[in-house]
Coordinates of N, CA and C in Angstrom, one line a residue:
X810 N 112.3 5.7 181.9 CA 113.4 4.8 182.3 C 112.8 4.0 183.4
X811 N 113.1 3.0 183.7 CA 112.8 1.7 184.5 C 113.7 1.9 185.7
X812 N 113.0 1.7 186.9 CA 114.1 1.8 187.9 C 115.2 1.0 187.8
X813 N 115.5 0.1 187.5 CA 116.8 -0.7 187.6 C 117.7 0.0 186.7
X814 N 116.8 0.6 185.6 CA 117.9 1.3 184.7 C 118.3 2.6 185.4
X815 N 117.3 3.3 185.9 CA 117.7 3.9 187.3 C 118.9 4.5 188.0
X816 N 118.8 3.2 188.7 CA 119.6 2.9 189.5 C 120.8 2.8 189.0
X817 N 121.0 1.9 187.9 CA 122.2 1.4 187.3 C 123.0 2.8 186.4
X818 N 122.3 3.8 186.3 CA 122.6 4.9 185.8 C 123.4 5.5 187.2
X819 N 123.0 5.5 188.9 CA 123.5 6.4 189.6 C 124.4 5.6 189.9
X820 N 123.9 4.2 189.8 CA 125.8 3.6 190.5 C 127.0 4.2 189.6
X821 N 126.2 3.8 188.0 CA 127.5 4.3 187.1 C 128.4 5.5 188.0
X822 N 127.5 6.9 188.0 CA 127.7 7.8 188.6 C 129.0 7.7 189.7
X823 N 128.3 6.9 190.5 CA 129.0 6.6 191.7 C 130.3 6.4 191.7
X824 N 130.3 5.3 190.6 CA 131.5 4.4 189.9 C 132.6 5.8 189.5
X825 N 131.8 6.1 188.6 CA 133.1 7.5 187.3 C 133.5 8.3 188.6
X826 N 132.7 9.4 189.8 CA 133.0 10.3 190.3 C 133.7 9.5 191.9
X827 N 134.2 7.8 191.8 CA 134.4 7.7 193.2 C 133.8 7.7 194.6
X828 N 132.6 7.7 194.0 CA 132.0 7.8 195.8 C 132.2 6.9 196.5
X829 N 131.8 7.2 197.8 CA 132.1 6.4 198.9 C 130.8 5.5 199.1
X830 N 129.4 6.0 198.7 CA 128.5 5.3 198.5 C 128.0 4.8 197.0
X831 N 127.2 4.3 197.3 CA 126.4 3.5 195.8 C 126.2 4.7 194.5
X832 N 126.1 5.6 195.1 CA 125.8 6.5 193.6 C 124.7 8.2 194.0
X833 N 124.5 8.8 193.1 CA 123.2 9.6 192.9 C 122.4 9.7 192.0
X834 N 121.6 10.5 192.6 CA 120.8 10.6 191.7 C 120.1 12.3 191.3
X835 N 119.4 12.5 190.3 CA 119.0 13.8 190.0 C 117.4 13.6 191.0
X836 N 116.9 15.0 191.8 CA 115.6 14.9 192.0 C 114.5 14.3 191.1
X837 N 114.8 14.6 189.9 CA 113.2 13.9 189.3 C 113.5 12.3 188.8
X838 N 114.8 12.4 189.2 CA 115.4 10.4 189.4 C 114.8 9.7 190.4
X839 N 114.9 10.5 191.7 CA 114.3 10.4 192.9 C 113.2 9.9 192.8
X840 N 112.7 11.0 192.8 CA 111.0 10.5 192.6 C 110.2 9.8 192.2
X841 N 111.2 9.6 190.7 CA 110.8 8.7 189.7 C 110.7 6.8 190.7
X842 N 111.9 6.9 190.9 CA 112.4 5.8 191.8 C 111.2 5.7 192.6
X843 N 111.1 6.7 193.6 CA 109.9 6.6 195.2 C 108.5 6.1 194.2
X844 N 108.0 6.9 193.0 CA 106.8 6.2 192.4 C 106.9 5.3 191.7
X845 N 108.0 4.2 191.8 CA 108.3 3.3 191.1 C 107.7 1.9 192.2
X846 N 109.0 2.2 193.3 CA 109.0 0.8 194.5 C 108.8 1.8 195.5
X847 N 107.6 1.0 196.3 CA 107.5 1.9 197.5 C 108.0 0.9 198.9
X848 N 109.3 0.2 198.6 CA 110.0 -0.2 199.6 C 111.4 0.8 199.3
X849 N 111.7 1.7 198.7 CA 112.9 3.0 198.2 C 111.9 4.2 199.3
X850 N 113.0 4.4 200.1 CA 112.9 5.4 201.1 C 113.6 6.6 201.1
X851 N 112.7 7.5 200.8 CA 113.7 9.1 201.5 C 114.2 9.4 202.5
X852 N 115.4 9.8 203.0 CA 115.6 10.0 204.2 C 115.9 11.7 204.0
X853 N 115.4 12.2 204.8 CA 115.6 13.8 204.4 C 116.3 14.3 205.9
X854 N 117.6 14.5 205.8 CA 118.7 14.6 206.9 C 118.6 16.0 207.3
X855 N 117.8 17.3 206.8 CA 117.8 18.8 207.0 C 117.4 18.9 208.5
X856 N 117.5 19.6 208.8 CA 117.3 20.1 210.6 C 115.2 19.9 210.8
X857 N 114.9 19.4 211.8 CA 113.9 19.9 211.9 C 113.1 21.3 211.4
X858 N 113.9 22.4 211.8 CA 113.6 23.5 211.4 C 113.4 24.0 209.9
X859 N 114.4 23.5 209.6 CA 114.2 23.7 208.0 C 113.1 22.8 207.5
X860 N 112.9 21.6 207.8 CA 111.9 21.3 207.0 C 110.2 21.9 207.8
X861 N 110.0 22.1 209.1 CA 109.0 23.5 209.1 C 108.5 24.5 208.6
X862 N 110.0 25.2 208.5 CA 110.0 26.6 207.7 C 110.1 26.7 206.4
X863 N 110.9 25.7 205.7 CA 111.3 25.9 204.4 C 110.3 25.2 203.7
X864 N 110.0 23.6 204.1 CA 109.3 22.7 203.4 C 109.5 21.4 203.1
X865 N 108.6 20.2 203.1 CA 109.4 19.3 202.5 C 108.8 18.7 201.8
X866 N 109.4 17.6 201.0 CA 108.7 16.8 200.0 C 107.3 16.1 200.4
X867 N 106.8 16.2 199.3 CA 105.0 15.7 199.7 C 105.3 14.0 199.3
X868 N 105.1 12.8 199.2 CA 105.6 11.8 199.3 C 104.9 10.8 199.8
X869 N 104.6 9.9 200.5 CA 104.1 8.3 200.8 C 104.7 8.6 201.9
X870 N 104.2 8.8 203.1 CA 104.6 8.9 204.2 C 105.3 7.8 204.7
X871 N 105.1 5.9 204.1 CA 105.6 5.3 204.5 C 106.9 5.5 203.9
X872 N 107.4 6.1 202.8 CA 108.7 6.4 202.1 C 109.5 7.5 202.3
X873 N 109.0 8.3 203.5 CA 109.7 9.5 204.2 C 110.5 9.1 205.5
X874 N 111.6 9.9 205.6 CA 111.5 9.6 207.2 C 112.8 11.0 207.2
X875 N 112.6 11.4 208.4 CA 113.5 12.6 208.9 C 114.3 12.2 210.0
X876 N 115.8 12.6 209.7 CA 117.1 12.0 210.6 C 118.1 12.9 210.2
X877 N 118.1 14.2 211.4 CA 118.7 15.3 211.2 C 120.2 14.9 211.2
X878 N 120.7 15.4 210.6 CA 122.7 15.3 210.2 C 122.7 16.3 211.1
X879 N 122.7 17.5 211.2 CA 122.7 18.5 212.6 C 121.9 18.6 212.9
X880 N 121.8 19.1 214.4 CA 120.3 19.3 215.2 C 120.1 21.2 214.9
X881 N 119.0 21.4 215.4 CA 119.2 23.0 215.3 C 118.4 23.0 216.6
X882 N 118.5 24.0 217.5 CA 119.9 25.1 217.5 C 120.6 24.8 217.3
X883 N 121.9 25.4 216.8 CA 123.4 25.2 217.5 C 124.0 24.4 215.8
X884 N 123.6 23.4 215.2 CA 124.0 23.4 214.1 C 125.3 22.5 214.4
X885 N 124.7 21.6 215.2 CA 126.2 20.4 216.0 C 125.7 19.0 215.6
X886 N 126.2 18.2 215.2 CA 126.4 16.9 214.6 C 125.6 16.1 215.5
X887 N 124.2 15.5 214.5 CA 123.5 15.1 215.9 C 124.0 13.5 215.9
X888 N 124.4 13.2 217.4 CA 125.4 12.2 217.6 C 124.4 11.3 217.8
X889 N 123.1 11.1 217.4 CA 122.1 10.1 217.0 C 121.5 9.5 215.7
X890 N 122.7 10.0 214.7 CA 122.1 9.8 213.8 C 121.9 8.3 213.3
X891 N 122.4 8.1 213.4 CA 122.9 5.9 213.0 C 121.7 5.3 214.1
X892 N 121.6 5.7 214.7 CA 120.8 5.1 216.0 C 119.0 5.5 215.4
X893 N 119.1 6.5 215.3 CA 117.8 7.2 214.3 C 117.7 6.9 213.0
X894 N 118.8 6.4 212.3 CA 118.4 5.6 210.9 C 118.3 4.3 211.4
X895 N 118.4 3.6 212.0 CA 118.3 2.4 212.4 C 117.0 2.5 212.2
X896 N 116.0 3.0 213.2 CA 115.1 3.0 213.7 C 113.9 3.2 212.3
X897 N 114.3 3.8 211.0 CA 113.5 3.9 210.0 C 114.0 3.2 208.7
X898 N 115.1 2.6 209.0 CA 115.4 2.0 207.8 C 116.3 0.7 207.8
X899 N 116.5 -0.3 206.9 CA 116.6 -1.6 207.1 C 118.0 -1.1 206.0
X900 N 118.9 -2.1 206.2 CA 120.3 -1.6 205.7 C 120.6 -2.3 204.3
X901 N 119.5 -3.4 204.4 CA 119.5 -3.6 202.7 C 118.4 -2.7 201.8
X902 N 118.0 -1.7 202.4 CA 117.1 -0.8 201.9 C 117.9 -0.1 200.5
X903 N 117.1 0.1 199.8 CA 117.2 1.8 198.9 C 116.7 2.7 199.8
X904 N 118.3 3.6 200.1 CA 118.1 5.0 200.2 C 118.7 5.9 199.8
X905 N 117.4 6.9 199.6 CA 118.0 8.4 199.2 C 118.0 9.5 199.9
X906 N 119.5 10.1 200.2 CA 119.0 10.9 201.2 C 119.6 12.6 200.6
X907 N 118.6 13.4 201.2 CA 118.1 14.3 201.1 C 118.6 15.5 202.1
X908 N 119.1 16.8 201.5 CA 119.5 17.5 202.1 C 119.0 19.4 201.7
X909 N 119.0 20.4 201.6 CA 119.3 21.5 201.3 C 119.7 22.0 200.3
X910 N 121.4 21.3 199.7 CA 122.4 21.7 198.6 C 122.7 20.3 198.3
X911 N 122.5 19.6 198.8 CA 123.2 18.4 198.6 C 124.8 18.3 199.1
X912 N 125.1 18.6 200.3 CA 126.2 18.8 200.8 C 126.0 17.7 202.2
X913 N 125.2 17.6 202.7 CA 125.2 16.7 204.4 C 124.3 15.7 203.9
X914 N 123.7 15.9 202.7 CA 123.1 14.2 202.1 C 124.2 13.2 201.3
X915 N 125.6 14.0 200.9 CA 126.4 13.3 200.5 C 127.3 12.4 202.1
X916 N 127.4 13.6 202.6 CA 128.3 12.7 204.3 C 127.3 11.9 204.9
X917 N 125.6 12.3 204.9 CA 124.6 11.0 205.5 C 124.6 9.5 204.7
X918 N 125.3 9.9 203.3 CA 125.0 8.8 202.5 C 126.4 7.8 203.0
X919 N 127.7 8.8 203.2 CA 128.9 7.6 203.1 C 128.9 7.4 204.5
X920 N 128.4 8.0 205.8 CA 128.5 7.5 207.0 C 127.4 6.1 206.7
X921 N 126.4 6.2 206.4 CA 125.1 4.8 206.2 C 126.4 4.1 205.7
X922 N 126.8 4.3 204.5 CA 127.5 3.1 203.7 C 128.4 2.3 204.6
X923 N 129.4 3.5 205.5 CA 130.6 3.2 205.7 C 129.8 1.6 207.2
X924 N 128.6 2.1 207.5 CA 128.1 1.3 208.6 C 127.3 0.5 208.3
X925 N 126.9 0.1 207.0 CA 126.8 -1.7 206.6 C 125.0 -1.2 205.6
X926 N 125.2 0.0 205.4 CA 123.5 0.2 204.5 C 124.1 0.1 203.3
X927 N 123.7 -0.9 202.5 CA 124.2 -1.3 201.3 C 123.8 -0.3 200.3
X928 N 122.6 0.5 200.0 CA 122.3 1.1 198.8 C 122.3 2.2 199.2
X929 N 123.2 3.3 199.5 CA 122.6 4.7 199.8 C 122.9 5.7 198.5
X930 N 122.4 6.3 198.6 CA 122.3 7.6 197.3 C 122.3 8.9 197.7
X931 N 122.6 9.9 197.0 CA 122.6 11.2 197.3 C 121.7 11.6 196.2
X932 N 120.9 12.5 197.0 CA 119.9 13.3 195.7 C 120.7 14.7 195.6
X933 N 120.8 14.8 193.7 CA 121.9 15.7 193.6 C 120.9 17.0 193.6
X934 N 121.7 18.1 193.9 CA 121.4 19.5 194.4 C 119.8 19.5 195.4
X935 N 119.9 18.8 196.3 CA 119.1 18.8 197.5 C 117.9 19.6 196.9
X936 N 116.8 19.9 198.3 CA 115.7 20.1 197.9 C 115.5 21.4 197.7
X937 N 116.2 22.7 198.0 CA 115.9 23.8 197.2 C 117.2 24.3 196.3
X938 N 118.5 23.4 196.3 CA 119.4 23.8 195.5 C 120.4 25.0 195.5
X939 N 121.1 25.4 194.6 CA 121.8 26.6 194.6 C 121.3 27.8 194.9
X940 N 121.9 28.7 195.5 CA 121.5 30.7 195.7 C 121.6 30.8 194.1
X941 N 120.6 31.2 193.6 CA 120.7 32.2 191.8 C 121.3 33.3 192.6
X942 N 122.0 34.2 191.7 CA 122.7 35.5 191.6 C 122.1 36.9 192.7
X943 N 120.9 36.8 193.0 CA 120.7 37.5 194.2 C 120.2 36.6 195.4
X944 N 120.4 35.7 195.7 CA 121.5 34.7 196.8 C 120.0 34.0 197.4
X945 N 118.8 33.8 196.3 CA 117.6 32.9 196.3 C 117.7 31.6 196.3
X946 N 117.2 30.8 197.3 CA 117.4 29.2 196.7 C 115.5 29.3 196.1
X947 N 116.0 27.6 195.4 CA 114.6 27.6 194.8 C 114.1 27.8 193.8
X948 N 115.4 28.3 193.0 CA 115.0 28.5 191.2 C 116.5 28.2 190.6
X949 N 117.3 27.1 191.6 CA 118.6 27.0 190.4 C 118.6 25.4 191.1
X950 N 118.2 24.3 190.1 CA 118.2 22.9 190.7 C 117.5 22.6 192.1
X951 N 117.4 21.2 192.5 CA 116.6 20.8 193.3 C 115.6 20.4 192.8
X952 N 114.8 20.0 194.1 CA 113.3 19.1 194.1 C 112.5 20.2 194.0
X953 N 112.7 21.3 194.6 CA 111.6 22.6 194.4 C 111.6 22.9 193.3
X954 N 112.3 23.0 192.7 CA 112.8 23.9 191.1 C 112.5 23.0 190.0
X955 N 112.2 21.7 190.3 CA 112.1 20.7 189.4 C 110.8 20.3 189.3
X956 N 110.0 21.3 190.0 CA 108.5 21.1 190.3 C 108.1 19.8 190.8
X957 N 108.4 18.7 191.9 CA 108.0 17.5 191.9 C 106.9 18.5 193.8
X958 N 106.7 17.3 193.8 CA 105.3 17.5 195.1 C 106.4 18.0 196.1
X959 N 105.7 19.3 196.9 CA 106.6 19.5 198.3 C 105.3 20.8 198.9
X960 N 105.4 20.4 200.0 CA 104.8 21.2 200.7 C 105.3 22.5 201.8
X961 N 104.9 23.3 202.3 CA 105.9 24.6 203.1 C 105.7 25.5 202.2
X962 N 106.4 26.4 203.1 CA 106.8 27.9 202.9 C 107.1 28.3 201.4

C-alpha cells in the first residue's frame, strides 16, 4: 500500500471511531509510513525510563524524537510537553505518536491536535502491547510483537 493510501486508510479510522485527532494507525502501518517519507516523524511519548529499560524502536534518528507524556519518577504529567514537541516537530508535520499500550499516545495525539498539529496519529497497541494471560507484554500486538526494528531489553 502507498502512503497516501495509508494515511487515507487511518483518517478513515479516525473518521468511523471519532477521534479527536487525524486517525491511527497499526505498527507495521507505522513503519511502513517512516520507510516511505522521511519528513513522517515518530514521537515516542513513554518515560525516559521505559525506553532505557524496556527499548525503543531502531529507526532514522532524524524520524525519532522522545517527549515524555509523564516524567518518571513520580509518573506526573510532564507540564513540558507542547514546549518539547515544539522543539522536534513542525505542526504541519506527520506524526505518529508512540506509547507502551497505546493509551498516553492517544491523549499526546489529541492534546498536539487540539494545539494546531495538523496530522497526528496514534500507533495502535503501542510498542510492546497487551499483558498475554500471564501478565507478559511483547507477544500480544505492538511494534515488538510485529517484529519491526527495536532495540533494548
Amino acid at each position: 500500500m502507498n502512503p497516501h493510501d495509508t494515511l487515507a486508510v487511518a483518517r478513515e479510522r479516525g473518521t468511523e471511531q471519532s477521534l479527536p485527532y487525524a486517525g491511527s494507525v497499526t505498527p507495521q502501518e507505522a513503519f511502513a509510513l517512516l520507510q516511505a517519507n522521511i519528513k513522517i516523524k515518530l514521537i515516542d511519548v513513554r518515560t525516559n525510563a521505559e525506553r532505557d529499560w524496556v527499548g525503543k524502536v531502531d529507526i532514522n534518528d532524524i524520524q525519532h524524537a522522545a517527549v515524555q507524556w509523564n516524567t518518571y519518577p513520580g509518573g506526573v504529567p510532564n507540564p513540558d510537553f507542547l514546549a518539547q514537541l515544539e522543539h522536534v516537530a513542525s505542526k504541519d508535520s506527520i506524526l505518529l505518536f508512540l506509547c507502551r499500550s497505546g493509551v498516553r499516545s492517544r491523549h499526546a495525539a489529541k492534546l498536539a491536535t487540539e494545539n494546531g498539529y495538523l496530522h497526528c496519529f496514534d500507533i495502535l497497541e503501542g510498542f510492546e502491547g497487551n499483558k498475554n494471560a500471564d501478565g507478559h507484554r511483547k507477544t500480544v500486538g505492538g511494534w515488538c510483537h510485529a517484529e519491526l526494528p527495536w532495540t533494548g531489553a
